[in-house]
Amino acid sequence: MNITVDVNELNTEFIVKLKGEIDAYTAPKLRESLFPISERDNVKITIDLTEVSYMDSTGLGVFVGAFKSVRANNGEFTLVGLSERLRRLFDITGLADIIDIKSGTEGGLE
């Protein structure tokens, strides 16, 4: 199981493109990539999940932690490109009501 994390920075805006599976084995790599940028002031992070094939509760935990950190530092945190399965995971857990989720890859991604 692997994950690829591609972080592109433009001033205080970060586009994070993920590819692969997010689970207990890959979550630490994702956390290492997200948390340093999530702690910046007024940061805007957009996470593209278009190429994520699987995610478990460990992945949800990483996103909740990053979301809380971004919000505590007056930033914005958005998820885009969720498959129907991933969207359902966020809906069932109630996180879709808290975290900004855009359909497709809207929000500046090409």
Short mmCIF file of C-alpha atoms in Angstrom, two decimals, residues 5-60:
data_model
loop_
_atom_site.label_atom_id
_atom_site.label_comp_id
_atom_site.label_asym_id
_atom_site.label_seq_id
_atom_site.Cartn_x
_atom_site.Cartn_y
_atom_site.Cartn_z
CA VAL A 5 1.78 13.27 -1.76
CA ASP A 6 2.45 16.13 -4.18
CA VAL A 7 2.45 19.58 -2.54
CA ASN A 8 2.42 22.69 -4.72
CA GLU A 9 2.82 26.08 -3.03
CA LEU A 10 1.86 29.54 -4.23
CA ASN A 11 2.32 32.13 -1.45
CA THR A 12 -0.09 31.05 1.32
CA GLU A 13 -2.04 28.64 -0.89
CA PHE A 14 -1.20 24.96 -1.09
CA ILE A 15 -2.60 22.38 -3.49
CA VAL A 16 -2.01 18.87 -2.16
CA LYS A 17 -2.62 16.08 -4.67
CA LEU A 18 -2.86 12.59 -3.25
CA LYS A 19 -2.61 9.30 -5.09
CA GLY A 20 -3.08 5.81 -3.67
CA GLU A 21 -4.53 4.52 -0.42
CA ILE A 22 -4.80 6.27 2.93
CA ASP A 23 -4.71 3.82 5.82
CA ALA A 24 -2.77 3.05 9.00
CA TYR A 25 0.39 2.35 6.96
CA THR A 26 0.33 5.46 4.77
CA ALA A 27 -1.26 8.00 7.14
CA PRO A 28 2.06 8.90 8.83
CA LYS A 29 3.51 10.03 5.48
CA LEU A 30 0.40 12.12 4.82
CA ARG A 31 0.53 13.60 8.32
CA GLU A 32 4.22 14.53 7.87
CA SER A 33 3.34 16.41 4.69
CA LEU A 34 0.20 18.17 5.95
CA PHE A 35 0.90 19.23 9.51
CA PRO A 36 3.82 21.62 8.91
CA ILE A 37 1.78 23.62 6.39
CA SER A 38 -1.46 23.38 8.40
CA GLU A 39 0.20 25.26 11.26
CA ARG A 40 0.93 28.37 9.17
CA ASP A 41 -1.14 31.51 9.68
CA ASN A 42 -3.89 32.26 7.15
CA VAL A 43 -2.96 29.30 4.97
CA LYS A 44 -5.32 27.96 2.32
CA ILE A 45 -5.03 24.21 1.74
CA THR A 46 -6.89 22.38 -1.00
CA ILE A 47 -6.59 18.60 -0.96
CA ASP A 48 -7.29 16.78 -4.23
CA LEU A 49 -8.50 13.24 -3.55
CA THR A 50 -9.29 12.38 -7.19
CA GLU A 51 -6.70 9.60 -7.29
CA VAL A 52 -7.29 8.19 -3.80
CA SER A 53 -8.63 4.66 -4.19
CA TYR A 54 -9.21 3.84 -0.51
CA MET A 55 -9.33 5.56 2.87
CA ASP A 56 -10.05 4.27 6.36
CA SER A 57 -10.63 5.98 9.70
CA THR A 58 -6.91 6.66 10.09
CA GLY A 59 -7.09 8.91 7.04
CA LEU A 60 -10.13 10.67 8.46
#
